[in-house]
Coordinates of C-alpha atoms in Angstrom, one line a residue:
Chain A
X70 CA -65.9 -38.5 68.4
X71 CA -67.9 -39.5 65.1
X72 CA -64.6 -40.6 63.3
X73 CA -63.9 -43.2 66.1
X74 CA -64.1 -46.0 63.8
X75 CA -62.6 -46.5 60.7
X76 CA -65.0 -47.7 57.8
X77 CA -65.8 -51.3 57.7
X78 CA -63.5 -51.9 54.2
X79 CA -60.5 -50.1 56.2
X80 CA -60.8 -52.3 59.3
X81 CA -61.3 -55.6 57.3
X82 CA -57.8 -54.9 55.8
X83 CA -56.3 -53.7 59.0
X84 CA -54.3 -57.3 59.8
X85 CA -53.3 -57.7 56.1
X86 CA -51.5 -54.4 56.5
X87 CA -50.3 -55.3 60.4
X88 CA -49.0 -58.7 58.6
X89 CA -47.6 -56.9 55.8
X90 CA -46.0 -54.0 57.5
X91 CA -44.0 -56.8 59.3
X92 CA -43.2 -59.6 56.6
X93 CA -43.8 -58.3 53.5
X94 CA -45.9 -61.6 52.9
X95 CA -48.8 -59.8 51.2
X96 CA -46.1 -58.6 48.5
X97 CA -44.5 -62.0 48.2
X98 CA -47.4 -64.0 47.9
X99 CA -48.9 -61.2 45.1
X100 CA -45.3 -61.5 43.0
X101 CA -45.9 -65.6 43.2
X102 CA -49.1 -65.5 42.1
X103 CA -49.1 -62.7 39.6
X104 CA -45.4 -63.1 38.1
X105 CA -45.7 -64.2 34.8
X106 CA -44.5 -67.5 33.0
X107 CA -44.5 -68.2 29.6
X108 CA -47.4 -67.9 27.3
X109 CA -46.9 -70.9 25.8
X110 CA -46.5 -73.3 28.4
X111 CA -48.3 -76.5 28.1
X112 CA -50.1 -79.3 29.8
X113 CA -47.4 -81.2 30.4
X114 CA -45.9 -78.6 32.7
X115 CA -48.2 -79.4 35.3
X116 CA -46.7 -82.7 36.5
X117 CA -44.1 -80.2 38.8
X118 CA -47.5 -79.1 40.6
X119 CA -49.0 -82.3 40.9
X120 CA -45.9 -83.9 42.7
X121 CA -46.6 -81.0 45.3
X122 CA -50.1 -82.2 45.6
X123 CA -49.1 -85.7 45.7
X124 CA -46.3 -84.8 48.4
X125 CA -48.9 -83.1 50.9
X126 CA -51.0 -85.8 50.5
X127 CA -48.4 -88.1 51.9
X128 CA -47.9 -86.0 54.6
X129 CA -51.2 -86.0 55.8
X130 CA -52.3 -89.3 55.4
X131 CA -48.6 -90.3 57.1
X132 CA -49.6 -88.2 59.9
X133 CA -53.1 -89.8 60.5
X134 CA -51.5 -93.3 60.3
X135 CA -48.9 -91.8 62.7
X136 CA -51.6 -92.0 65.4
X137 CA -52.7 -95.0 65.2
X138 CA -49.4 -97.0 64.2
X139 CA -47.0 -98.2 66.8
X140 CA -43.5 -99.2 65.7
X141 CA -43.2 -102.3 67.8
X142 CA -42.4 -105.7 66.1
X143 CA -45.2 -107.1 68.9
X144 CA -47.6 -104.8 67.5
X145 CA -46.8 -103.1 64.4
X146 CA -48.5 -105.6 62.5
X147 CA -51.6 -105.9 64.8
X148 CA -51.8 -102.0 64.3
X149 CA -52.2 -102.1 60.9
X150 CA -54.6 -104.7 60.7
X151 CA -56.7 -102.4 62.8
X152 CA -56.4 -99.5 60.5
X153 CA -57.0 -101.0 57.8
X154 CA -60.0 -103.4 59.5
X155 CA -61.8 -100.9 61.9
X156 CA -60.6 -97.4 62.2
X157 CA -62.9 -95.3 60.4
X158 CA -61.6 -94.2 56.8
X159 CA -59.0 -96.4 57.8
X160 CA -58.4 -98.1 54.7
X161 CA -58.9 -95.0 53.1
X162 CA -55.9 -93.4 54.6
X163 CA -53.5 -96.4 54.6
X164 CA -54.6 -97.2 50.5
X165 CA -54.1 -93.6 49.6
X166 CA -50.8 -93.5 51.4
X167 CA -49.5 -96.8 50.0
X168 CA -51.0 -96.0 46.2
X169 CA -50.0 -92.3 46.7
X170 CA -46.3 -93.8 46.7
X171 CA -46.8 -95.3 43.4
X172 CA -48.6 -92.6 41.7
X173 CA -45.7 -90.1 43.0
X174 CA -43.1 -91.8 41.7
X175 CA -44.7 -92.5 37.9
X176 CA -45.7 -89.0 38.1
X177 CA -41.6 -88.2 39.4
X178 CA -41.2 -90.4 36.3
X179 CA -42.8 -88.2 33.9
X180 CA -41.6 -84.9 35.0
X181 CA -38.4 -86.1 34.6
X182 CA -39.2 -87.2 31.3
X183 CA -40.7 -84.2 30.4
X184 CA -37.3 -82.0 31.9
X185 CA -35.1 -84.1 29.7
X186 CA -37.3 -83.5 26.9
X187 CA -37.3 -79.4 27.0
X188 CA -33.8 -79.6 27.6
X189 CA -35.0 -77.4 30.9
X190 CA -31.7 -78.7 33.2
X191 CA -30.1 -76.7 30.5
X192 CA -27.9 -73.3 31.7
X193 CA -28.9 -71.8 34.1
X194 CA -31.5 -74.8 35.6
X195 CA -28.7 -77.3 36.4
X196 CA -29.1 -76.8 40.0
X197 CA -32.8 -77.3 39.6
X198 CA -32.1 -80.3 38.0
X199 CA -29.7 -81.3 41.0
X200 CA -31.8 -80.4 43.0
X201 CA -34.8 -83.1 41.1
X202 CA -32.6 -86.2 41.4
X203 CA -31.5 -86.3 44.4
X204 CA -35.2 -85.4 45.4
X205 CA -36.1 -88.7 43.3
X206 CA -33.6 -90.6 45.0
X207 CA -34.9 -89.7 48.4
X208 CA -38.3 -90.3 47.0
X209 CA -37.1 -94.3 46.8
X210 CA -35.7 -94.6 50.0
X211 CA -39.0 -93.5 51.7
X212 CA -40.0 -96.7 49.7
X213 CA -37.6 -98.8 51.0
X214 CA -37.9 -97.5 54.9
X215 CA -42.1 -97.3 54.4
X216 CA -41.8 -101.2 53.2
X217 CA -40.9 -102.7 56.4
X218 CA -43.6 -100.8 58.4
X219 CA -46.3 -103.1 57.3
X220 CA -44.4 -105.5 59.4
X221 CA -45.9 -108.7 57.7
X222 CA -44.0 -111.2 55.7
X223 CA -43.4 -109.7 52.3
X224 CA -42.0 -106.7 54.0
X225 CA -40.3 -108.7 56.7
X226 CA -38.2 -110.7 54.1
X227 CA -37.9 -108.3 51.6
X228 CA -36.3 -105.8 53.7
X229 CA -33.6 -108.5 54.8
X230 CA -32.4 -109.3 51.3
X231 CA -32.5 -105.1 50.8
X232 CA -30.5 -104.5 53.5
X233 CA -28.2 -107.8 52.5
X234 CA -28.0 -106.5 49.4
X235 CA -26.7 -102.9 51.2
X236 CA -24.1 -105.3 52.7
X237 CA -22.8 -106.6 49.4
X238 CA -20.7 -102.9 48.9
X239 CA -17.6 -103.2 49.3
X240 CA -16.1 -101.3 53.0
X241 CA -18.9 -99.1 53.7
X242 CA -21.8 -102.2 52.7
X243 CA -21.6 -104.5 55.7
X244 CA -21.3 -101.0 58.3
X245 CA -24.6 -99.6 56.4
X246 CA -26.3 -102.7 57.1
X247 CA -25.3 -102.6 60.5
X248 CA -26.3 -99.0 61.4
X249 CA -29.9 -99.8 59.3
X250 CA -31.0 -102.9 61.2
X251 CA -29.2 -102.2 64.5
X252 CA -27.3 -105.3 64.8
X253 CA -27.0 -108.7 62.6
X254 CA -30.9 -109.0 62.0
X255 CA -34.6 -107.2 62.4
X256 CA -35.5 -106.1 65.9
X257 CA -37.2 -103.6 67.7
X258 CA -34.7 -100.9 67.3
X259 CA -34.9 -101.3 63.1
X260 CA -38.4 -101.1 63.1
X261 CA -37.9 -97.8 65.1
X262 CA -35.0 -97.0 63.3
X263 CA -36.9 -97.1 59.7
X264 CA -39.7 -95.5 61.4
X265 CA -37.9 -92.3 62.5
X266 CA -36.5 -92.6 58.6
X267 CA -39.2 -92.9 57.2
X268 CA -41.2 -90.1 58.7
X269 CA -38.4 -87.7 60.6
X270 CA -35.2 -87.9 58.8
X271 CA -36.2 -88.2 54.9
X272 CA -38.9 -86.0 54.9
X273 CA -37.6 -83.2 56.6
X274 CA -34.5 -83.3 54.2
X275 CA -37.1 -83.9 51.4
X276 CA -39.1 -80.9 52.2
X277 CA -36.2 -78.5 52.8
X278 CA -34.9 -79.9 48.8
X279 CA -38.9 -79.3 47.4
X280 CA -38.6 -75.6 49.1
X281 CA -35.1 -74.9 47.4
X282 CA -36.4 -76.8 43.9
X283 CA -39.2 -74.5 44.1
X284 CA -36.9 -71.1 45.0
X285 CA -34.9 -71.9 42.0
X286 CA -38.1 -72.8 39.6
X287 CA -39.6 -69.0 40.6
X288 CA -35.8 -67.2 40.5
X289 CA -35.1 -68.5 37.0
X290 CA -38.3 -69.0 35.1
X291 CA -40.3 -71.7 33.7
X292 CA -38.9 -72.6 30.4
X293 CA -41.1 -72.9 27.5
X294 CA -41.1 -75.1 25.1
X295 CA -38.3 -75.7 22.8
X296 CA -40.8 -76.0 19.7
X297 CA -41.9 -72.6 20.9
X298 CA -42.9 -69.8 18.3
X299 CA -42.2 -67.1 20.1
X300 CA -39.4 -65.0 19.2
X301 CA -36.8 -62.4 20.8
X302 CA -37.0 -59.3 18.9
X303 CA -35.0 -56.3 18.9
X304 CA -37.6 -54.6 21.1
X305 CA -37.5 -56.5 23.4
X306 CA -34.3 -56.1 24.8
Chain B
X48 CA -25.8 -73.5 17.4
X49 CA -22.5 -72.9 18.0
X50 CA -20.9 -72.9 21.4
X51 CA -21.2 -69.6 23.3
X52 CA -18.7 -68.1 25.9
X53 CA -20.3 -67.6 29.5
X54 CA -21.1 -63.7 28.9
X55 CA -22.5 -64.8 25.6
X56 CA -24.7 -67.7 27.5
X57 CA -25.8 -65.2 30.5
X58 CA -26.9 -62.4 27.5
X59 CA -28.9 -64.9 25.9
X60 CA -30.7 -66.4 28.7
X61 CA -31.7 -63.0 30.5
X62 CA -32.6 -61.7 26.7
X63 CA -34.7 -64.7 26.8
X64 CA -36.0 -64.2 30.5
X65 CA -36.8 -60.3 30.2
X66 CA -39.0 -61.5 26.7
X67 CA -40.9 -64.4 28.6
X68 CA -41.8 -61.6 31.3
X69 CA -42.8 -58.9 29.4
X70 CA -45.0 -61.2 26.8
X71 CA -46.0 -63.9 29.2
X72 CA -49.3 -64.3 30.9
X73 CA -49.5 -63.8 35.0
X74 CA -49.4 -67.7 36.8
X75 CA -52.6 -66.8 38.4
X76 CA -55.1 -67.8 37.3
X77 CA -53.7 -69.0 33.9
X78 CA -51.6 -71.9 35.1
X79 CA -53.0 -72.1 38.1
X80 CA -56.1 -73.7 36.3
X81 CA -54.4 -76.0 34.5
X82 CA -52.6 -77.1 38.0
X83 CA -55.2 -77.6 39.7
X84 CA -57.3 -79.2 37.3
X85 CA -54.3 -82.0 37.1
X86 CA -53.9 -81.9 41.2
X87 CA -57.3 -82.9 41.1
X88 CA -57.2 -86.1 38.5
X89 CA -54.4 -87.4 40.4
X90 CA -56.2 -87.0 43.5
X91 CA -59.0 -88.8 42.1
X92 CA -56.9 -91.8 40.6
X93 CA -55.2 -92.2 44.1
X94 CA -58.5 -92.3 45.4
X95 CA -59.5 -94.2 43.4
X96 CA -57.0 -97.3 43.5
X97 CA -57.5 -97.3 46.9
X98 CA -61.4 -97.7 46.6
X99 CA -60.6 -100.3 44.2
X100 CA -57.8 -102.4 46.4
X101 CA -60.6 -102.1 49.4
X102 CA -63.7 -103.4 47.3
X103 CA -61.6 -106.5 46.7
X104 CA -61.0 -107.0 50.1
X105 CA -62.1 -110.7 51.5
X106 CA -63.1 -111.2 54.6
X107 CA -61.5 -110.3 58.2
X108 CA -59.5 -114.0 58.6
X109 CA -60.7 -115.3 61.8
X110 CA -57.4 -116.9 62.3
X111 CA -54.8 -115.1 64.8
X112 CA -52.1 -113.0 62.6
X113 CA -53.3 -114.4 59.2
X114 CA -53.4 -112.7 56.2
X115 CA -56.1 -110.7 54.7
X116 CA -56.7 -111.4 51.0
X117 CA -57.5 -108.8 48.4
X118 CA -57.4 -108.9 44.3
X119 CA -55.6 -107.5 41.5
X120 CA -54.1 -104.8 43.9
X121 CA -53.2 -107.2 46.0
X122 CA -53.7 -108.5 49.8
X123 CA -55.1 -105.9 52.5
X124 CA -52.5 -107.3 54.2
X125 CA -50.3 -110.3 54.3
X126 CA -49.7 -112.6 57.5
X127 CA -48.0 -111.2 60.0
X128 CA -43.9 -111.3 59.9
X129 CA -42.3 -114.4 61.5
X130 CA -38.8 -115.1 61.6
X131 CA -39.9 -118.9 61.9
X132 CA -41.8 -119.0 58.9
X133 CA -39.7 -120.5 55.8
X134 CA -42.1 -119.4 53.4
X135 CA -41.8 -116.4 51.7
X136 CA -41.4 -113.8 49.1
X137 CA -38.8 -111.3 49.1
X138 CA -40.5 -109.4 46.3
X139 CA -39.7 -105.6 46.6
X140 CA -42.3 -102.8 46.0
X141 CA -43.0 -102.6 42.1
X142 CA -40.4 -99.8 41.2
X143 CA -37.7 -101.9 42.6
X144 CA -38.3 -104.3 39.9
X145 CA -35.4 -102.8 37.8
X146 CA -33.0 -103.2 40.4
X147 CA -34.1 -107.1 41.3
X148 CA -34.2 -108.2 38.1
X149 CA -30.6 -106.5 38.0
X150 CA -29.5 -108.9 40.5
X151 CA -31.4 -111.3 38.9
X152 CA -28.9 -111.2 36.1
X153 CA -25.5 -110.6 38.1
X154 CA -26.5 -113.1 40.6
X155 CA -23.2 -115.3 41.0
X156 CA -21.4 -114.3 44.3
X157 CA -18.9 -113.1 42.0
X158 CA -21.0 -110.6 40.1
X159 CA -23.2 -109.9 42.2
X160 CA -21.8 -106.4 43.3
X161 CA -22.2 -105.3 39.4
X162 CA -26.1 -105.2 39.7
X163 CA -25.8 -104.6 43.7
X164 CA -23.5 -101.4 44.2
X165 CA -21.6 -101.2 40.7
X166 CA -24.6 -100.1 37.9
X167 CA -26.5 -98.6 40.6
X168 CA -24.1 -96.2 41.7
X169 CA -23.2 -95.1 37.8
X170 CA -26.4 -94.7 37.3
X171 CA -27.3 -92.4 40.4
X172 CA -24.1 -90.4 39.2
X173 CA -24.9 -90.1 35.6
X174 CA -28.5 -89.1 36.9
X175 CA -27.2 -86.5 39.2
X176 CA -24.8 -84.9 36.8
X177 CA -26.3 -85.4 33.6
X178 CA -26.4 -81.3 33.0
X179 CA -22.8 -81.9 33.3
X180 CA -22.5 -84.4 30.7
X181 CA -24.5 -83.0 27.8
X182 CA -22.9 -79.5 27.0
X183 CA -25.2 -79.0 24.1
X184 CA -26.5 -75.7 24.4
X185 CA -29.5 -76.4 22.0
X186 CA -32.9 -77.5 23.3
X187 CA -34.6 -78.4 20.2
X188 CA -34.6 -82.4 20.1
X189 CA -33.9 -82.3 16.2
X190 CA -30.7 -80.5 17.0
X191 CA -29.9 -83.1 20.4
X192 CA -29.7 -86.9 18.4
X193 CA -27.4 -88.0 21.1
X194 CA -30.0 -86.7 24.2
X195 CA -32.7 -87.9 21.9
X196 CA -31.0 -91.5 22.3
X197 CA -30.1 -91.6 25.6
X198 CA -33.8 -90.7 26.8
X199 CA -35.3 -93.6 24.6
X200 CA -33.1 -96.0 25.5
X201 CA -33.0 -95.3 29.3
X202 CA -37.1 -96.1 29.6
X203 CA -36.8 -98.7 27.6
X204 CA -34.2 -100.5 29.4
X205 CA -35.8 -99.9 33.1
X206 CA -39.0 -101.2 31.5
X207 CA -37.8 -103.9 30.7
X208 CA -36.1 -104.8 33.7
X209 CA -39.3 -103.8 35.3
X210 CA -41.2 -106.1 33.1
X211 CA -39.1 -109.2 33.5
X212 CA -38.7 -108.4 37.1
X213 CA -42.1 -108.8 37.9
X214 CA -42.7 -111.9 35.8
X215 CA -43.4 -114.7 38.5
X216 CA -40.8 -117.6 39.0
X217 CA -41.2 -120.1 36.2
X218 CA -43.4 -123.2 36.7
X219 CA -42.5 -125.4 39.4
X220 CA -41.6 -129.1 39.1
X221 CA -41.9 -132.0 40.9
X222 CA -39.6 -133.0 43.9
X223 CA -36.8 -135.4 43.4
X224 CA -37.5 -138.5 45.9
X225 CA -33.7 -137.9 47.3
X226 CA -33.5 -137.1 50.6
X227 CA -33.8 -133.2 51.6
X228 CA -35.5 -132.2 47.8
X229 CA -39.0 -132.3 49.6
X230 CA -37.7 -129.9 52.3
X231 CA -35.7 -127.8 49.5
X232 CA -38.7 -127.4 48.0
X233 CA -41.2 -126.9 50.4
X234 CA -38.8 -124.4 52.6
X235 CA -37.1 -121.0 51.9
X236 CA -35.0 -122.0 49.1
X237 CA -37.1 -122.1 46.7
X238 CA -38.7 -119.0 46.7
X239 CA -34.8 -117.8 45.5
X240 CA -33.1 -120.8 43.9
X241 CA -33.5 -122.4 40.8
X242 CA -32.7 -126.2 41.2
X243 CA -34.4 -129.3 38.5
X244 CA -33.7 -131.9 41.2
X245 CA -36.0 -130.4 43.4
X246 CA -38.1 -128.7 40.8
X247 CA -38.1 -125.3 42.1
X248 CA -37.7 -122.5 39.7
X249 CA -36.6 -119.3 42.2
X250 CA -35.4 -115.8 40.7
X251 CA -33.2 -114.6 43.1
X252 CA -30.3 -116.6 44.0
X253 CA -28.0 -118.5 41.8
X254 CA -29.2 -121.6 40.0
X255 CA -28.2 -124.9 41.9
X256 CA -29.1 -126.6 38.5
X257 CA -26.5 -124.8 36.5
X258 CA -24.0 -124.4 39.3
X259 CA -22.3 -126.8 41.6
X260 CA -22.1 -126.1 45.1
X261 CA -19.8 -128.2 47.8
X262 CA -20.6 -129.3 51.3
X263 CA -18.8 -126.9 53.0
X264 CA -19.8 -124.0 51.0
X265 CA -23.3 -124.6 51.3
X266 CA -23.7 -125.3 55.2
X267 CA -21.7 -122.0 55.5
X268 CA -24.3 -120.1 53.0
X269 CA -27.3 -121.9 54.7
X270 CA -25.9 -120.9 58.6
X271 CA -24.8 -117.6 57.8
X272 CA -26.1 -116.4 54.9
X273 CA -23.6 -114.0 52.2
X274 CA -25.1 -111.7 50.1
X275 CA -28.7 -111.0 49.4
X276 CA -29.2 -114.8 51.3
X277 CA -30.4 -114.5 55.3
X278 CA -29.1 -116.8 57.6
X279 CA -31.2 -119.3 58.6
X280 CA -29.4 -121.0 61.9
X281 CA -32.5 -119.2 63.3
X282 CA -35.0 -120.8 61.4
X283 CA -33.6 -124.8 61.3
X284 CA -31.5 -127.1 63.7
X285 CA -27.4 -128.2 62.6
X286 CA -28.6 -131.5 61.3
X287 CA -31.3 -129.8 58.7
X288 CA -28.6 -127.3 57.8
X289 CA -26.8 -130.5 57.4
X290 CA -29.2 -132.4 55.4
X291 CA -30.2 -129.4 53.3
X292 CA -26.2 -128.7 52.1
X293 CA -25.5 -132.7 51.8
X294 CA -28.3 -132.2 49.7
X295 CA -27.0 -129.5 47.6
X296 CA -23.8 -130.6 47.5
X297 CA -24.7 -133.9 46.0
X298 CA -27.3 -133.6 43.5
X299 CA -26.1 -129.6 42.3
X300 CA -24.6 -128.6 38.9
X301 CA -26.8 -131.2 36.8
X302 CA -26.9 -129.0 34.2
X303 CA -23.3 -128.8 33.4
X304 CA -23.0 -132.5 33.6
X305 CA -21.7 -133.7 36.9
X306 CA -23.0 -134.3 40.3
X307 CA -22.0 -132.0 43.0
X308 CA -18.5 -131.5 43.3
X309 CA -17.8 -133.0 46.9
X310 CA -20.5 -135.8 47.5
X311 CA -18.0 -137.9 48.5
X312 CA -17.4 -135.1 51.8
X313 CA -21.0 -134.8 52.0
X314 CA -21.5 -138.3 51.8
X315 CA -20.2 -138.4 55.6
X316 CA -23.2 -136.6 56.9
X317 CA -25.4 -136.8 54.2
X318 CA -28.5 -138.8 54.0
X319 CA -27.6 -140.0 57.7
X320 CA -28.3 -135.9 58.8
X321 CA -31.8 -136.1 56.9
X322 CA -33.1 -139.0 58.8
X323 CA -31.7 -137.7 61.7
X324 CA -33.6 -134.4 60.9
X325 CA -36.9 -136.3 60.3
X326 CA -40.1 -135.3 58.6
X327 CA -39.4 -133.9 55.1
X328 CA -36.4 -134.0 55.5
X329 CA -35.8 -137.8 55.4
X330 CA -37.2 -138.0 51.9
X331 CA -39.7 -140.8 50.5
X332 CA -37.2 -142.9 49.3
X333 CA -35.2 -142.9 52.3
X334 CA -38.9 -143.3 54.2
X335 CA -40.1 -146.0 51.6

C-alpha cells in the first residue's frame, strides 16, 4: 500500500484538473492570456484595460457606500454626511467613487478618441464599436441617476431641470418624466427609483455590454496601428 | 484603396488576422505590463483627487443640515435639499456642461427642444452608427481627410461648450428699487434669468432683458413651471407669484426698447400684490 498517495506535485494539481475536466476554464483562461496580439501595439491601447479597472472600482466602492446609504429623502442626505464625516475611510470611498466617475468618463473619452483614430470600428469591429457607445451612453446616465443621491441642493435642483428638460421631448418627454420622478415632483419613490437605476438596472445592463465588448475584442483581434510596418507576405498566408 | 467586394474584405482581414497571430507576441505578460502599469496610474490619480478634495475639507458645520465647505474640488457636501429653499444652482456634473450650455443657446420656449431632444438625439445616432457612415475602407489618417475632420472638429466643439458651460453667470448688478426686483433678485430666478432691471445675470432661462414677457404668461410659468423651469406654487404664496409676474410683466424686454407688453393688465394686481406679499417683495420705493 506504498503507492497510496500520489506525489505532492500530482495532488496540488488534482482540483485544477477536477475544475478543468468539468469547464474547460484552465484552457480558456491559458488561450486569454497567451493568445497573441499584435507586436506593435502601443501605449495608447491600454485605455480599453484601464476603463475595466476604473469600472471595478466603481463597483466596489458603490457597494461599500451601499451599506451605509439609505435612499430616503429624510435621511439620504444625513447618510452621506456620515460617510463622508465619520465612517472610517469614509471619505475615501465616497471621493473615489464620485472622482472615479470623472476619471472614467475622460478616460471613455480617450479610448474613443483613440478608436476613431486607428480606424479600429472599421470591418469587422463595427459591432465592437456599437457595442462602445451605447456603453458610453449608459456611462452618463449612471451620472445623471448617481447625481441626485447626494440628496443636497445642487443635486436636488439640478435633477429637476434634468428631468424638465426630459419633459421638453415631444410625446414620449412629459411620460419619461413621469415614470423618472414618480409623479409631478421629487419624492421618496424617485429617490428609490434613481437608486435602483443607478445601482440595479444600469449596471447590470452595463456589465452584460462590457462582457460582450470584451467577447468581440478577443474573437476579432486587437488592431494594430494603422502607421504599422509590418507587412503581409506571401508566406504568410 | 479601392473599394473591395465582401469576399474581397473578409480575405483581407483574416490574411491580416492569421499574420498578426503568427508574428505577434502572447498578451501575457507583454501587454499585460503595459495594462497594468496604466490600471495603476489611474488608480493613483483617483486616489489621489480624492485625498486632495478631503484635505480641503473645512470643518464639520455645527449647524443642523448645513453644508460642508471644501476647495478647488469643491464642497464635501452642500446643504441638505429643501424644496423651500429658493436659492440654488442647478449646475449639472461637469460633463454635462456641453449639453447646458446647449440649452444655454436654444433657450427660447420655442427652440428649446433643438438643444433639449433635437441635437442630442442626432448626435447619439451619428455616434452609434458612425461605422455606418464612413465606408472608407482605409485606416491610415492621410488617406481619411474627411474622418480626419470630423474627429477635430467634434472635441473642439464639445470643449467649447464645456468651456463656456462652466463659466459662471456674468457679474451681478444692483436691484432696481421697483417693487418685486429685490425678491427677483434675491430668489430663484436669478440663478436662471438674465434680467438688467433687477441686475441678475442667470444662464439658464431666457433673458427677461431682451425678451418681453406678459402677465399672464409669467404667473403661468412662475405656478407651473414649462420647460427646464420647476414650479414654484410650492415654494411662494398667489400674491408673490403675483407680484413676481406684475413684476416681469412690467419692467421686461428693456433691451428691445419697450416696457413689458401688458403692464397695463398687470397694472390691476401689480404693485398692490407686492405690498400685499410684504418683505422684499414690497420694494424700497414702495417701503420709502
Amino acid at each position: 500500500m506504498s503507492t497510496l498517495l500520489p506525489p505532492p506535485g500530482e495532488i496540488a494539481k488534482m482540483p485544477v484538473d477536477w475544475v478543468e475536466e468539468r469547464s474547460g476554464l484552465i484552457t480558456f483562461g491559458k488561450f486569454m492570456l497567451f493568445r497573441n496580439v499584435p507586436k506593435d501595439i502601443s501605449w495608447l491601447q491600454t485605455l480599453g484595460s484601464a476603463l475595466i479597472t476604473v469600472f471595478i472600482l466603481q463597483v466596489t466602492t458603490g457597494i461599500l457606500l451601499a451599506m451605509y446609504y439609505q435612499p430616503d429623502p429624510d435621511t439620504a442626505w444625513m447618510t452621506i454626511k456620515f460617510i463622508t464625516d465619520e465612517a472610517t475611510l469614509g471619505w475615501l470611498v465616497r471621493g473615489m467613487h464620485k472622482w472615479g466617475s470623472s476619471v472614467m468618463v475622460v478616460l471613455l473619452f480617450l479610448h474613443m478618441g483613440r478608436t476613431f483614430l486607428f480606424g479600429a470600428y472599421k470591418y469587422p469591429r463595427e459591432m465592437t464599436w456599437i457595442t462602445g457607445a451605447i456603453i458610453f451612453i449608459l456611462v452618463m446616465g449612471m451620472s445623471f441617476t448617481g447625481y441626485l443621491l447626494v440628496f443636497d441642493e445642487r443635486a436636488y435642483w439640478a435633477t429637476i431641470v434634468g428631468v424638465n428638460i426630459n419633459g421638453t421631448a415631444p410625446i414620449l418627454g412629459p411620460a419619461l418624466s413621469w415614470i423618472l420622478m414618480v409623479g409631478p415632483e421629487i419624492s421618496t419613490h424617485t429617490l428609490s427609483r434613481f437608486y435602483a437605476l443607478h445601482m440595479l438596472v444600469i449596471p447590470s445592463i452595463l456589465g452584460g455590454l462590457i462582457a460582450l465588448h470584451m467577447l468581440l475584442v478577443v474573437r476579432l483581434g486587437v488592431t494594430s496601428p494603422p502607421w504599422s510596418r509590418m507587412q503581409v507576405t506571401e508566406s504568410d498566408v | 484603396m479601392p473599394r473591395l467586394t465582401a469576399r474581397e474584405r473578409r480575405e483581407a482581414y483574416q490574411r491580416e488576422y492569421a499574420f498578426q497571430k503568427k508574428h505577434g507576441k502572447s498578451f501575457f505578460p507583454h501587454a499585460v505590463f503595459h495594462d497594468t502599469i496604466v490600471s495603476l496610474i489611474v488608480v493613483a490619480l483617483i486616489m489621489g483627487m480624492a485625498v486632495l478634495w478631503y484635505a480641503q475639507f473645512g470643518p464639520v458645520p455645527e449647524i443642523a443640515d448645513a453644508a460642508r465647505e471644501g476647495g478647488i474640488l469643491g464642497p464635501a457636501y452642500e446643504g441638505k435639499a429643501d424644496p423651500g429653499v429658493l436659492r440654488y444652482d442647478p449646475r449639472p456634473e461637469w460633463y454635462f456642461f456641453f449639453l447646458f450650455e446647449l440649452l444655454r443657446i436654444f433657450k427660447t420656449p420655442e427652440l428649446l427642444i433643438v438643444g433639449s431632444v433635437i441635437i442630442p438625439t442626432i448626435w447619439m445616432v451619428l455616434l452609434i452608427g458612425w461605422p455606418f457612415i464612413d465606408r472608407n475602407p482605409d485606416r491610415r489618417l492621410s488617406r481619411r481627410p474627411v474622418a480626419l475632420a470630423v474627429g477635430v472638429m467634434v472635441p473642439i466643439v464639445l470643449l467649447t461648450l464645456t468651456f463656456y458651460g462652466a463659466k459662471a453667470p456674468g457679474a451681478v448688478g444692483e436691484a432696481s428699487t421697483a417693487p418685486g426686483a429685490a425678491a427677483f433678485a434675491n430668489g430663484a430666478c436669478s440663478t436662471c434669468h438674465t434680467f438688467a432691471d433687477a441686475g441678475t445675470a442667470g444662464n439658464v432661462g431666457p433673458s427677461l432683458t431682451a425678451n418681453a414677457v406678459d402677465y399672464e404668461t409669467a404667473l403661468n410659468l412662475i405656478t407651473n413651471g414649462k420647460g427646464g423651469m420647476p414650479a414654484f406654487s410650492a415654494q411662494y404664496n398667489e400674491d408673490q407669484i403675483s407680484c413676481l409676474a406684475g413684476y416681469v410683466a412690467t419692467h421686461s424686454g428693456a433691451a428691445a426698447g419697450k416696457e413689458g407688453p401688458e403692464a397695463a393688465t398687470a397694472a390691476e394686481t401689480y404693485p398692490a400684490s407686492c405690498e400685499k406679499a410684504g418683505g422684499e417683495f414690497a420694494g424700497t420705493a414702495a417701503a420709502g
